[in-house]
Each structure stands twice: as structure tokens, then as C-alpha cells.
Amino acid sequence: MILIVAEHANGKLSKSAYELASAARGLKREGGVTALVLGSGVASVAASAALIADQVLVGDSAELAQYDAEVWSAAVAQIAAEGEAEVVLIAGSRSGREYSPRVAVKLDAPLLEDVMSLKDEGGVLHAEHYTFLTRVTERVEAKAPVVVVTVKAGAFAPAVPGTTAAEQFDVDLELPKRRLVVTGSTKEKTGRIALIEADIVVSGGRGVGTPEGFVQLVEGLADQLGAAVGATRAVVDAGWRPYSEQVGQTGKTVQPKAYIAVGISGAVQHLSGMNKSKCIVAINKDGDAPIFKIADYGIVGDVKEIVPAMIQELRK
Amino acid sequence: MRILTLIRQVLDAEESVRVRNGAVELEGSKLVMDTMDEYGVEEALRLREAGAEAEIVAVSVGPARAEEALRTALAMGADRGIHVVTDVSLDAIALSAVMAQIAKAEGAELIFCGGQEADWDSQALGAATAERLGWPQATWTSALELKGSTLVGKHEADEGSESFEVVLPAVVTTQQGLNEPRYPTLPNIMKSKKKEIRKETLEAYGAAPKVKVNGVEIQVKERLKKILDGKDAAGAAAQLVKMLREDAGVIA
Ligand SMILES: Cc1cc2nc3c(=O)[nH]c(=O)nc-3n(C[C@H](O)[C@H](O)[C@H](O)COP(=O)(O)OP(=O)(O)OC[C@H]3O[C@@H](n4cnc5c(N)ncnc54)[C@H](O)[C@@H]3O)c2cc1C
Ligand SMILES: Nc1ncnc2c1ncn2[C@@H]1O[C@H](COP(=O)(O)O)[C@@H](O)[C@H]1O
């Protein structure tokens, strides 16, 4: 059996769940694909999961209303052990990558992290993932009866939901007490398309000059293109933009069809989060900025002149 | 209290990566203590400077050359080092078994670990070590304070950030923004040369890799590099939009 842990947010099954289902199907293991849904009041999420899995296990309780690494890893490991799962697939989200190592330790299993491909060769799982700040592709294998895998966002085509719903079962979970007490949170929600799901990303760096410049140039261009907004660490640290928009080693990884870098120098740590984009566009006044080394298209010029001109042009 | 800070020696971020014989070639490149780990050493020092009585022990598992990274930690102010000398490269889950045993033997109460180091891009070591010790963890920490035996801080979650409290013992993973790591001063560099680095063998810990690496590749996507001169802003903008629409087909 392959177990996928289906993430959800705001009452909806996340795109990653569809990608996990697709990665799981690709392994063609006997015993099918079981989806595990954890949360509180997750009936509609479970119903969506039932269209992409062969069986859905639902842990629905108030204790699961909020994510916690120890609680999640305990639940997932318990279900994996009881169901004798051979492969446990977890989304490569920040939380997924945080609790998956605990699941691997509990199951005494190897962990394949943030994989972008997954193959079964005679019962052995082979995968590829990036190393060295996304500059190197490493091929790995896990020779063990049980393997835990986190799957890179966007690496697998999302599974298309079927028309017949799989059976759902409620599960009893033995959950540990939470020890990391969350005392407050700042949710950063925008009305825009999610960064990691967008076809076009417009990102801004220190070169936009001011927070107002960011709004006018980066948001302005993004709105014109129906794009998501990204930012560099420099502008996030400066407090111009929320952390949720940060792209790079310590932020999000994106690989859109087009990534438009506005006033971004192109530090390795930033490139690490976007260098796999299909088409990279850069606007920077410094022709020697490293971002141009990985750009497909670009303009050497002042963003305060170039970007408004682009917005004008797009309006035509 | 004893604080462990885990140290990896990695390729300097500014260096280009080269592959030889199916592995990343590090010979002849500048190797440094990972920046992510610098935040951990710095934070341990700050906790001590804020009044916590602590011995700070830097721990590294790696080849002989990794001692240089440990020396950097000692020059920043860590008290002593433990170096498990091995050429075997362990995946995070296997490595966590070593780290947990060291933490137990040392009676540590707090472990700092880089959020995602620049060589293996793994985020798993901190959490796996915490699991083996039966400790809680706070990952991607961006602010930290010790109040008695409670860590009070902020960290990044899936969307947005959270404030948290956690009672020691605990594992904390660090990241850029947590603090501004200090440069070792010359007197401290001199002093660090006399600090103890205990050498150990991997065999003593009985840890073996759980993941086998079959090879590495550098896949460089050829970029078109069609870069326009922006002196005529309107003209360049028009041409760029046209190329994105017609040549690349990425915008409507
Ligand atoms: C451990 C670690 C992790 C990190 N993680 C991340 C990460 O996840 N994401 C990230 O982004 N960074 C990260 N960084 C930081 C990274 O190294 C860079 O400092 C950062 O990306 C720089 O941001 P920037 O390009 O906005 O700023 P700068 O490097 O200052 O670049 C600004 C650019 O704007 C151009 N410019 C200025 N004015 C104009 C104008 N009027 N018109 C056109 N161009 C102009 C300049 O020529 C320059 O190239 C990390 C660093 C470390 C050490
Ligand atoms: N140990 C040190 N003591 C004093 N200055 C340093 C030290 N390490 C680096 N620097 C300087 O700090 C600047 C930035 O260094 P780096 O970030 O290491 O490239 C450079 O000018 C270095 O020469």
C-alpha cells in the first residue's frame, strides 16, 4: 500500500495532494493508494480526496485543528504502521518537510527529500532531487521495505479526479501532547494566485527602491499579467514585503513558465528558488548583475522607467 | 546548561559547482562553515551573553578537513568541539542517530542546527535528531529568547509566521534573519587554536547510510540571454513584451 498524506488549506484539498496521487500512481504498487486526511471538520476535503485515491482514511478531531510536527508525525507513522504502507508520500511543503523526518525515524525508514522524480525498479525506489542550492541533481535510491518521501511542489502533473468516490474510514489516533505552543500567528494572505501555483511570477528586489515602488512596479506588472508576486530576502528583511512572498533558499521554490525579476541582483540563494523557471526575464540597471547570466530575456535599465513602459505596452 | 551547535563544512556559496567522477568536486574550492550554522553559533553566544549559563559545544561529522569549520565556530566563541571523523557521507536520518547519541552523552539541553545547508539542501537533520531524543523542535526560527527554561521565539510556518513557546530540552533550526553572525576577532582566533576538539570515529556510533547516492549531474538550462539596452525605455519595453508574447509565448 502507498500512503499519501493529503494536505488541505481553507477547506480545500491542496494542489500538492493531486501531485502526490499522481506520484503514487506512477509507482504501480499493489494495494493501491490510500489517502490520509488529518484535520478538524474535513468532510469536504475527504470527499475530494476520495476522487483521487482508492481508499481514504480520515482523522477528524479538534486536536487536529492545527498542524504540529509531533502530532502529525505520530498520526502518520501510526497509520503507516497499521496499514503496512511500503511508501509514505508527504508534500514537500514547509510543514511536510518538517514532520516527515520524524515519521522516517519512527518507521526506521530512509527519507527521500523533496524529490522531483520517483521510480520503482524491482521494489527499490529511485528518485532525483536537487542539492547544492538547486544547482546539482542527485540520483538516489532507498533500499528498504518502507520508505518516506517528500515530493517537490510542481514536479508531478496533478492527478485528474475520477468520478467514483473511494470508500472513507474514520481512524482512531493516539496523539501526543503538543509541546511547541503557538502563541500567535500572522497569516499573510493575498487575493492573488499562490506563488508556487502561478504560471507567471513577478518578483521584486531592492532595486525597486521603496515599498511604494514595489507596489507600483511589481504589483502593478503582476496585476497586468495575472501573475503572482515574489520578493527577495533583502526586501523581506527590510519589512517591505511579507515573508510568504520570499523566493529562494530560505523562502519558496518556484518554477513558473515565466519568472520576471525586477531590480534583483541574482544572489545564489535567490536563484536557488527560481533557477528552474522555464523562461527567466530580468530588468536591472547593472548589466553585470548575475541575474542576467541565467536570463532568457532582459533589459539593462532603470526599473522606474522600464516597468511603467511595460505596463503601458501590455495595456495596449 | 550545555548547548550543541551542529556544523557542516560546505562549498562557499560564491564558488561555482563542478562535478567529477559522479560527485561534486570540492578539491581546490573554498570551503566554509555553512552560513546557516553560523546563525546557530551566534544565537548560542547571544543566549549566553543574555545571561544563560551555558557551555557551547560545536559538533561536526565529516572528513578531516571539517575541522576548519569547527575552528571557525570556536573562533566565534564556542567553547570546544567534537569531530566525528569520517569520509562516509551520511543522509540526515542516519546522521541524526549520531547527533542524538552525542547529545545524550553530553547531557545537552539545546541543539542548534542549520535550517537547510548549502550542500545537501536537506531540512531533515534537526527534526530527526529531535525525534530520536524525544524532544520538541522549532524550525526556521527567526527570533529567539530564553526565559528560565522556556524558549520564546518566532518561526516561519507554511503561510506566514508564528510566535511560539517551548520548554527545554529542544532542537532549534536556524536561518538567515535570526541574527547577524559576528566575525571572529584576531584574539579569539588565537585563543581558539588552544580549544579542545575531541576526535571520534563513526564506528563508535554504529550509523550507516540509509540512502544510496547513484550519481550527480549539473543540468544547466541553456538560456537565450537576449538582453536589450534600456536607454530608450518605451522602445525596449515594447520589444521585450513582443518577444515574450511572440517568441517565448509566455504571456497573453
Ligand atoms: C543563508 C542565506 C539564505 C538566504 N536566502 C535567501 C532567499 O531565500 N531569498 C533571497 O532572495 N535571498 C536570500 N539570501 C540573501 C541573498 O544572498 C541576497 O542578499 C538577496 O537575494 C539580495 O536581494 P536583492 O537582489 O533584492 O538585493 P541586491 O543584491 O541589493 O540587488 C538589488 C539589485 O537592484 C539593482 N537596481 C538598483 N536600483 C535599480 C533601478 N533603479 N533599476 C534597475 N535595477 C536597479 C541593482 O543593480 C542590484 O543588482 C540568503 C542569504 C543567506 C546568507
Ligand atoms: N574573521 C574576520 N575578521 C575580520 N574581517 C573579516 C573576517 N572574515 C571576513 N572579514 C571581512 O568581512 C568582509 C565580508 O567577508 P565575507 O562575508 O566573509 O566575504 C570582507 O571584507 C572580509 O575580509
XYZ file of C-alpha atoms and ligand atoms in Angstrom:
644
model
C 0.000 0.000 0.000
C 1.111 3.552 -0.709
C 0.041 6.153 1.810
C -0.304 9.758 0.743
C -0.899 12.468 3.308
C -3.328 14.868 1.681
C -2.702 18.492 2.635
C -5.501 20.999 2.622
C -5.992 24.665 3.368
C -9.092 26.787 3.803
C -11.373 23.786 3.414
C -9.893 22.746 0.085
C -7.627 19.911 -0.907
C -4.246 21.390 -1.864
C -2.711 21.031 -5.286
C 0.076 19.010 -3.663
C -2.422 16.242 -2.807
C -3.190 15.780 -6.513
C 0.529 15.738 -7.265
C 1.140 13.119 -4.571
C -1.640 10.951 -6.007
C -0.003 11.161 -9.397
C 3.444 10.301 -7.988
C 1.890 7.359 -6.113
C 0.087 6.024 -9.214
C 3.361 6.130 -11.123
C 4.817 3.523 -8.761
C 2.194 0.949 -9.792
C 2.369 -0.897 -6.491
C -0.161 -3.499 -5.475
C -2.548 -2.462 -2.729
C -3.411 0.854 -4.313
C -3.220 4.361 -2.970
C -4.558 5.295 0.447
C -5.039 8.966 1.258
C -4.850 10.159 4.847
C -6.685 13.357 5.699
C -5.909 14.966 9.052
C -7.755 17.959 10.455
C -10.888 19.207 12.094
C -14.113 19.441 10.096
C -12.557 17.943 6.998
C -15.525 16.105 5.458
C -15.437 18.043 2.206
C -11.678 17.680 1.914
C -12.010 13.928 2.459
C -14.683 13.825 -0.248
C -12.265 15.441 -2.704
C -9.516 13.027 -1.671
C -11.896 10.138 -2.354
C -11.801 11.076 -6.043
C -8.041 10.613 -6.347
C -7.351 7.641 -4.036
C -8.519 4.035 -3.689
C -9.284 4.478 -0.026
C -9.457 7.451 2.299
C -8.613 7.397 5.987
C -9.926 10.349 7.936
C -8.603 11.638 11.237
C -11.125 14.326 12.109
C -10.858 15.811 15.584
C -10.473 19.093 17.404
C -6.953 18.062 18.410
C -6.033 18.117 14.735
C -7.378 21.595 14.069
C -3.860 22.955 13.933
C -0.721 21.417 12.471
C 2.013 20.313 14.848
C 5.121 18.350 13.863
C 4.924 15.879 16.745
C 1.173 15.319 16.414
C 1.306 14.919 12.629
C 4.279 12.585 12.631
C 2.668 10.404 15.293
C -0.577 10.163 13.319
C 1.116 9.425 10.007
C 3.515 6.864 11.471
C 0.670 5.097 13.287
C -1.413 4.805 10.123
C 1.588 3.774 8.028
C 2.498 1.041 10.513
C -1.069 -0.242 10.932
C -1.666 -0.290 7.186
C 1.786 -1.719 6.464
C 2.484 1.054 3.991
C 5.564 0.498 1.837
C 5.811 4.084 0.718
C 4.632 7.178 2.572
C 4.331 10.254 0.362
C 4.237 13.664 2.012
C 4.064 17.082 0.359
C 7.351 18.974 0.165
C 5.784 21.963 1.903
C 7.477 23.605 4.856
C 5.378 21.567 7.291
C 5.740 18.371 5.267
C 9.484 18.669 5.284
C 9.381 19.433 8.994
C 7.458 16.397 10.246
C 8.489 13.815 7.616
C 11.929 13.195 9.249
C 10.119 12.242 12.450
C 7.954 9.780 10.525
C 11.070 8.258 8.964
C 12.731 7.832 12.367
C 9.575 6.303 13.878
C 9.324 3.812 10.995
C 13.108 3.259 10.868
C 12.819 4.177 7.204
C 15.034 6.131 4.830
C 13.790 9.579 3.868
C 13.965 10.823 0.289
C 13.578 14.582 0.436
C 11.900 16.927 -1.993
C 12.020 14.518 -4.913
C 11.173 15.614 -8.445
C 11.037 12.109 -9.870
C 10.232 8.740 -8.390
C 10.604 5.312 -9.929
C 10.203 1.770 -8.744
C 12.900 -0.563 -10.069
C 12.368 -4.081 -8.804
C 10.981 -2.927 -5.494
C 13.705 -0.329 -4.982
C 12.695 3.329 -5.015
C 14.829 5.598 -7.163
C 14.496 9.353 -7.051
C 16.108 12.582 -8.142
C 16.391 15.702 -6.060
C 18.383 18.918 -6.068
C 21.425 19.634 -3.943
C 23.967 22.474 -3.684
C 21.336 25.194 -3.628
C 19.387 23.674 -6.510
C 22.401 23.632 -8.786
C 23.058 19.888 -8.786
C 20.690 16.994 -9.491
C 21.415 13.979 -7.310
C 20.164 10.472 -8.094
C 19.431 8.402 -5.023
C 17.879 5.093 -4.072
C 16.387 3.792 -0.877
C 16.798 0.086 -0.360
C 14.346 -0.623 2.401
C 10.925 -2.189 2.781
C 9.429 1.101 3.977
C 10.407 4.497 2.557
C 9.242 8.004 3.438
C 9.292 10.526 0.603
C 8.613 14.247 0.401
C 7.569 15.410 -3.058
C 8.638 18.694 -4.571
C 5.799 21.065 -5.350
C 5.066 21.229 -9.060
C 7.261 18.269 -10.005
C 4.394 15.890 -10.827
C 1.382 16.596 -13.004
C -1.663 16.707 -10.722
C -3.883 13.603 -10.860
C -7.229 14.107 -12.572
C -10.066 13.308 -10.146
C -12.183 10.301 -11.045
C -15.974 10.130 -10.997
C -16.498 7.397 -8.420
C -15.627 8.127 -4.826
C -13.456 5.716 -2.886
C -14.605 4.431 0.479
C -13.829 6.528 3.548
C -12.944 5.250 7.010
C -12.570 7.116 10.254
C -9.421 6.313 12.176
C -8.630 6.409 15.878
C -5.364 8.109 16.532
C -3.156 8.081 19.587
C -1.808 11.592 19.615
C 0.935 13.023 21.795
C 0.584 16.296 23.659
C 1.699 19.400 21.807
C 4.873 20.835 23.245
C 5.537 23.673 20.837
C 2.892 26.116 21.968
C 1.839 28.547 19.256
C 1.021 31.841 20.959
C 0.220 33.908 17.893
C 0.399 33.945 14.145
C 0.473 36.354 11.284
C -1.295 34.915 8.286
C -0.200 36.517 5.089
C -2.967 36.154 2.577
C -3.243 37.926 -0.710
C -6.060 37.961 -3.191
C -3.559 36.907 -5.829
C -2.793 33.486 -7.208
C -0.499 31.414 -4.959
C 3.197 31.844 -5.646
C 4.006 28.175 -6.129
C 0.993 27.562 -8.363
C 1.336 30.516 -10.723
C 2.303 30.336 -14.398
C 3.862 33.776 -14.177
C 5.719 35.217 -11.210
C 6.825 38.834 -10.982
C 9.422 39.272 -8.237
C 10.946 42.436 -6.874
C 14.249 43.166 -5.179
C 15.939 46.079 -3.532
C 16.235 47.742 -6.935
C 12.595 48.853 -6.793
C 13.788 51.426 -4.251
C 10.955 51.681 -1.746
C 7.924 49.724 -0.502
C 5.776 52.055 -2.612
C 7.992 51.352 -5.604
C 7.364 47.660 -5.034
C 3.612 48.140 -5.024
C 3.644 50.342 -8.090
C 6.119 48.380 -10.195
C 5.977 44.750 -9.079
C 2.340 44.512 -8.060
C 1.412 46.742 -10.978
C 3.095 44.468 -13.507
C 1.796 41.334 -11.763
C -1.783 42.617 -11.877
C -1.418 43.375 -15.553
C -0.237 39.813 -16.223
C -2.441 37.944 -13.713
C 0.788 36.858 -12.058
C 1.832 36.010 -8.507
C 4.165 38.309 -6.585
C 7.534 37.231 -5.237
C 10.284 39.049 -3.373
C 13.925 38.709 -2.389
C 15.108 38.175 1.134
C 16.548 41.680 1.109
C 13.139 43.309 0.734
C 11.509 40.877 3.151
C 14.168 41.604 5.771
C 13.638 45.317 5.166
C 9.978 44.795 6.051
C 8.723 45.910 2.639
C 7.048 42.592 1.912
C 5.724 39.607 3.888
C 7.872 36.538 4.264
C 5.298 34.431 2.422
C 6.395 36.143 -0.798
C 10.062 35.298 -0.394
C 11.652 33.206 -3.121
C 14.913 31.358 -2.527
C 16.845 29.014 -0.286
C 15.019 30.158 2.826
C 11.795 31.019 1.051
C 9.693 29.325 -1.599
C 10.829 27.423 -4.650
C 9.002 28.244 -7.845
C 9.261 27.054 -11.434
C 6.734 29.045 -13.404
C 6.548 29.377 -17.184
C 7.868 32.911 -16.801
C 9.767 34.487 -13.909
C 10.218 38.227 -14.168
C 12.925 39.601 -11.856
C 12.595 43.323 -11.221
C 15.602 45.017 -9.575
C 17.041 41.718 -8.324
C 20.808 41.113 -8.346
C 20.592 37.311 -8.583
C 22.390 36.033 -5.466
C 22.844 32.236 -5.416
C 20.413 31.919 -2.523
C 17.738 33.694 -4.552
C 18.497 31.740 -7.732
C 18.101 28.550 -5.716
C 14.376 29.243 -5.517
C 13.746 30.142 -9.165
C 16.544 28.890 -11.443
C 14.377 26.084 -12.817
C 11.797 28.510 -14.218
C 11.112 27.854 -17.881
C 11.704 31.415 -19.023
C 13.583 33.979 -16.946
C 13.252 37.708 -17.603
C 15.418 40.281 -15.814
C 15.281 44.035 -15.525
C 18.264 45.566 -13.773
C 20.277 48.722 -14.319
C 23.548 46.852 -13.822
C 24.424 44.902 -16.960
C 26.870 42.805 -14.916
C 24.270 41.684 -12.369
C 24.437 37.854 -12.045
C 20.723 37.553 -12.798
C 21.491 38.248 -16.488
C 23.673 35.110 -16.612
C 20.582 32.961 -16.263
C 18.119 35.214 -18.099
C 16.416 34.398 -21.375
C 15.249 37.931 -21.922
C 16.084 41.149 -20.214
C 16.583 44.860 -20.248
C 19.530 46.735 -18.796
C 17.806 49.817 -17.500
C 16.101 51.618 -14.664
C 13.074 49.708 -13.379
C 11.346 53.020 -12.666
C 11.340 53.713 -16.400
C 11.187 50.221 -17.910
C 8.402 48.688 -15.834
C 5.848 51.504 -16.286
C 6.613 51.349 -20.007
C 5.962 47.599 -19.991
C 2.669 48.088 -18.153
C 1.714 50.712 -20.738
C 2.634 48.358 -23.556
C 0.640 45.478 -22.063
C -2.439 47.689 -21.725
C -2.424 48.365 -25.461
C 23.280 24.132 30.507
C 25.046 22.615 27.534
C 24.247 23.780 24.014
C 25.273 21.840 20.915
C 25.615 23.607 17.605
C 25.842 21.340 14.586
C 28.369 22.385 11.989
C 28.727 21.437 8.330
C 31.590 22.420 6.135
C 30.257 23.338 2.713
C 31.280 24.901 -0.546
C 31.286 28.686 -0.249
C 28.073 29.967 -1.850
C 30.038 32.169 -4.221
C 32.013 29.244 -5.642
C 30.843 27.526 -8.779
C 29.962 23.853 -8.532
C 31.889 21.270 -10.562
C 31.184 17.587 -10.980
C 33.888 14.922 -11.403
C 33.593 11.141 -11.364
C 29.953 11.220 -10.402
C 30.414 13.524 -7.423
C 30.674 17.217 -6.700
C 34.347 18.164 -6.759
C 35.334 20.099 -3.648
C 39.104 19.844 -4.054
C 40.599 23.271 -4.686
C 37.380 25.160 -3.879
C 36.816 27.484 -0.951
C 35.090 25.571 1.836
C 33.458 27.302 4.775
C 31.298 26.650 7.778
C 27.734 26.839 6.435
C 26.152 30.258 6.911
C 23.059 28.524 8.291
C 25.223 27.080 11.062
C 26.786 30.465 11.790
C 23.353 31.658 12.873
C 23.214 28.773 15.354
C 26.624 29.506 16.872
C 25.785 33.209 17.015
C 22.449 32.539 18.696
C 24.051 30.264 21.295
C 26.576 33.009 22.062
C 23.805 35.571 22.350
C 21.800 33.398 24.747
C 24.896 33.180 26.910
C 25.558 36.887 26.667
C 21.953 37.491 27.694
C 22.644 35.667 30.952
C 22.218 31.951 30.336
C 24.992 29.922 31.892
C 25.994 27.676 29.061
C 28.792 25.653 27.632
C 28.678 25.749 23.842
C 29.910 22.667 22.036
C 30.319 22.649 18.258
C 29.802 19.231 16.661
C 30.702 18.122 13.178
C 30.582 14.768 11.426
C 32.751 14.771 8.349
C 36.179 14.339 6.786
C 39.410 15.583 8.374
C 39.080 18.986 6.672
C 35.805 19.668 8.533
C 37.990 20.604 11.491
C 38.489 24.005 9.825
C 34.774 24.693 10.092
C 34.825 23.666 13.745
C 37.753 26.055 14.289
C 35.628 28.862 12.846
C 32.906 28.066 15.388
C 35.488 28.053 18.186
C 36.906 31.351 16.928
C 33.404 32.832 17.063
C 33.241 31.819 20.723
C 32.131 28.185 21.066
C 33.965 26.502 23.960
C 35.048 23.216 22.453
C 34.458 20.896 19.546
C 33.593 17.292 18.838
C 34.639 15.960 15.462
C 33.453 12.564 14.301
C 35.993 11.986 11.565
C 34.684 10.052 8.577
C 34.673 10.100 4.808
C 31.319 8.319 4.752
C 28.582 10.748 3.795
C 25.517 10.090 5.871
C 21.990 11.095 4.947
C 20.105 13.169 7.505
C 18.216 10.276 9.090
C 21.411 8.268 9.601
C 23.331 11.328 10.793
C 20.641 12.146 13.339
C 21.447 8.872 15.127
C 24.994 10.116 15.698
C 23.861 13.569 16.792
C 21.320 12.161 19.237
C 23.921 9.897 20.850
C 26.320 12.814 21.239
C 23.565 14.984 22.711
C 22.759 12.276 25.264
C 26.377 11.634 26.184
C 26.961 15.368 26.606
C 23.771 15.928 28.557
C 22.806 18.707 26.156
C 19.550 20.596 26.584
C 19.503 22.694 23.446
C 20.670 21.903 19.915
C 21.056 24.383 17.079
C 21.043 23.061 13.549
C 21.038 24.897 10.194
C 17.607 25.053 8.539
C 18.888 23.889 5.158
C 22.581 23.682 4.487
C 24.100 24.667 1.186
C 25.466 21.252 0.230
C 22.733 18.688 0.638
C 19.696 21.011 0.622
C 18.226 18.816 3.358
C 15.914 20.156 6.023
C 15.662 16.917 7.965
C 18.534 16.721 10.447
C 17.054 18.904 13.184
C 13.669 17.203 13.250
C 15.134 13.708 13.003
C 17.523 14.409 15.886
C 14.647 15.808 17.966
C 12.595 12.691 17.269
C 15.391 10.363 18.351
C 15.814 12.307 21.574
C 12.073 12.569 22.174
C 12.372 16.372 22.145
C 10.199 19.015 20.532
C 11.599 21.195 17.770
C 11.209 24.697 16.439
C 12.197 25.016 12.815
C 13.011 28.078 10.677
C 13.423 30.245 13.744
C 13.699 33.970 13.132
C 13.751 35.257 16.732
C 14.670 33.587 19.995
C 14.887 34.344 23.705
C 15.382 32.156 26.748
C 13.111 32.834 29.733
C 14.097 30.450 32.504
C 13.900 27.098 30.786
C 11.390 28.255 28.149
C 12.394 29.286 24.665
C 10.218 32.089 23.357
C 10.521 32.871 19.689
C 9.164 33.308 16.225
C 9.403 30.975 13.277
C 8.138 30.597 9.727
C 5.256 28.242 9.022
C 3.560 27.232 5.749
C 1.894 30.608 5.333
C 3.116 33.435 7.488
C 4.935 33.251 10.776
C 4.096 32.056 14.268
C 5.167 33.033 17.773
C 5.930 30.026 19.929
C 6.990 28.875 23.355
C 8.683 25.604 24.073
C 10.226 24.220 27.242
C 13.766 22.836 27.033
C 15.186 20.445 26.008
C 14.561 21.270 22.351
C 16.076 21.387 18.877
C 16.040 24.722 17.054
C 16.777 25.125 13.361
C 18.170 28.443 12.252
C 18.026 30.595 9.169
C 19.044 33.900 7.708
C 17.486 36.783 9.593
C 17.750 35.190 13.058
C 20.797 37.298 13.814
C 23.907 38.850 12.291
C 26.783 36.399 12.931
C 29.939 38.031 14.298
C 33.323 37.841 12.662
C 35.929 36.158 14.786
C 38.374 38.729 16.160
C 42.080 38.100 15.966
C 42.461 37.481 19.732
C 39.601 34.993 19.571
C 41.122 33.258 16.571
C 44.377 32.917 18.550
C 42.506 31.623 21.601
C 40.506 29.156 19.556
C 43.677 27.379 18.477
C 44.077 26.125 22.048
C 40.489 24.981 22.423
C 39.845 21.254 22.509
C 38.449 19.387 19.517
C 37.766 15.803 20.535
C 38.208 13.359 17.684
C 35.967 10.342 17.426
C 35.299 7.598 14.904
C 31.989 6.933 13.205
C 32.269 3.244 14.128
C 31.685 4.202 17.763
C 28.162 5.276 16.790
C 27.167 2.409 14.551
C 25.440 4.627 11.998
C 25.229 3.631 8.343
C 23.691 5.477 5.363
C 20.046 4.724 4.652
C 20.092 6.315 1.222
C 22.468 5.414 -1.590
C 23.664 8.118 -3.963
C 23.927 6.862 -7.527
C 25.364 9.959 -9.123
C 25.087 13.676 -9.594
C 24.676 15.902 -12.590
C 24.662 19.569 -13.243
C 21.834 20.327 -15.585
C 22.362 23.804 -16.841
C 19.481 25.029 -18.886
C 20.806 26.977 -21.839
C 19.461 30.489 -21.507
C 18.771 32.709 -24.515
C 20.355 35.814 -22.942
C 18.548 38.222 -25.239
C 19.345 41.329 -23.247
C 18.208 44.705 -24.548
C 19.613 48.132 -23.845
C 17.051 50.138 -21.900
C 18.176 53.672 -22.774
C 15.030 54.025 -24.850
C 12.679 52.712 -22.157
C 9.496 52.688 -24.248
C 11.200 51.041 -27.230
C 12.908 48.380 -25.117
C 9.702 47.668 -23.178
C 7.747 47.272 -26.406
C 10.341 44.931 -27.841
C 10.517 42.848 -24.665
C 6.726 42.478 -24.488
C 6.696 41.457 -28.145
C 9.385 38.811 -27.555
C 7.573 37.436 -24.510
C 4.343 37.220 -26.479
C 5.561 36.007 -29.835
C 8.910 34.234 -29.345
C 8.524 32.807 -25.857
C 4.729 32.625 -25.840
C 4.634 33.043 -22.083
C 2.265 35.994 -21.831
C -1.045 36.703 -23.467
C 21.844 31.588 4.340
C 21.248 32.605 3.409
C 19.993 32.395 2.892
C 19.423 33.321 2.007
N 18.192 33.060 1.481
C 17.680 33.911 0.562
C 16.419 33.648 -0.059
O 15.734 32.674 0.254
N 15.966 34.505 -0.988
C 16.681 35.623 -1.359
O 16.203 36.368 -2.232
N 17.846 35.898 -0.775
C 18.361 35.078 0.171
N 19.549 35.402 0.764
C 20.119 36.745 0.510
C 20.859 36.856 -0.785
O 22.199 36.460 -0.566
C 20.845 38.316 -1.304
O 21.338 39.157 -0.299
C 19.479 38.833 -1.737
O 18.845 37.902 -2.590
C 19.643 40.149 -2.450
O 18.378 40.704 -2.750
P 18.180 41.780 -3.905
O 18.528 41.198 -5.202
O 16.826 42.343 -3.722
O 19.159 42.951 -3.476
P 20.531 43.430 -4.075
O 21.509 42.320 -4.110
O 20.884 44.649 -3.331
O 20.210 43.775 -5.565
C 19.493 44.871 -5.997
C 19.651 44.975 -7.497
O 18.833 46.008 -7.986
C 19.509 46.710 -8.996
N 18.952 48.054 -9.031
C 19.050 49.033 -8.098
N 18.347 50.119 -8.486
C 17.806 49.839 -9.674
C 16.983 50.571 -10.590
N 16.541 51.793 -10.318
N 16.621 49.947 -11.716
C 17.045 48.695 -12.011
N 17.811 47.976 -11.193
C 18.194 48.532 -10.031
C 20.963 46.650 -8.618
O 21.771 46.776 -9.771
C 21.075 45.281 -7.946
O 21.503 44.309 -8.866
C 20.134 34.495 1.649
C 21.399 34.697 2.187
C 21.964 33.784 3.055
C 23.332 34.044 3.583
N 37.497 36.843 10.564
C 37.360 38.082 10.034
N 37.773 39.142 10.720
C 37.653 40.381 10.190
N 37.113 40.639 8.985
C 36.686 39.617 8.280
C 36.760 38.273 8.761
N 36.209 37.448 7.841
C 35.818 38.231 6.831
N 36.099 39.531 7.069
C 35.842 40.632 6.177
O 34.461 40.929 6.115
C 34.062 41.207 4.776
C 32.986 40.249 4.310
O 33.509 38.949 4.429
P 32.792 37.648 3.846
O 31.345 37.829 4.104
O 33.415 36.554 4.619
O 33.148 37.580 2.417
C 35.322 41.123 3.941
O 35.848 42.406 3.789
C 36.212 40.243 4.772
O 37.575 40.485 4.529
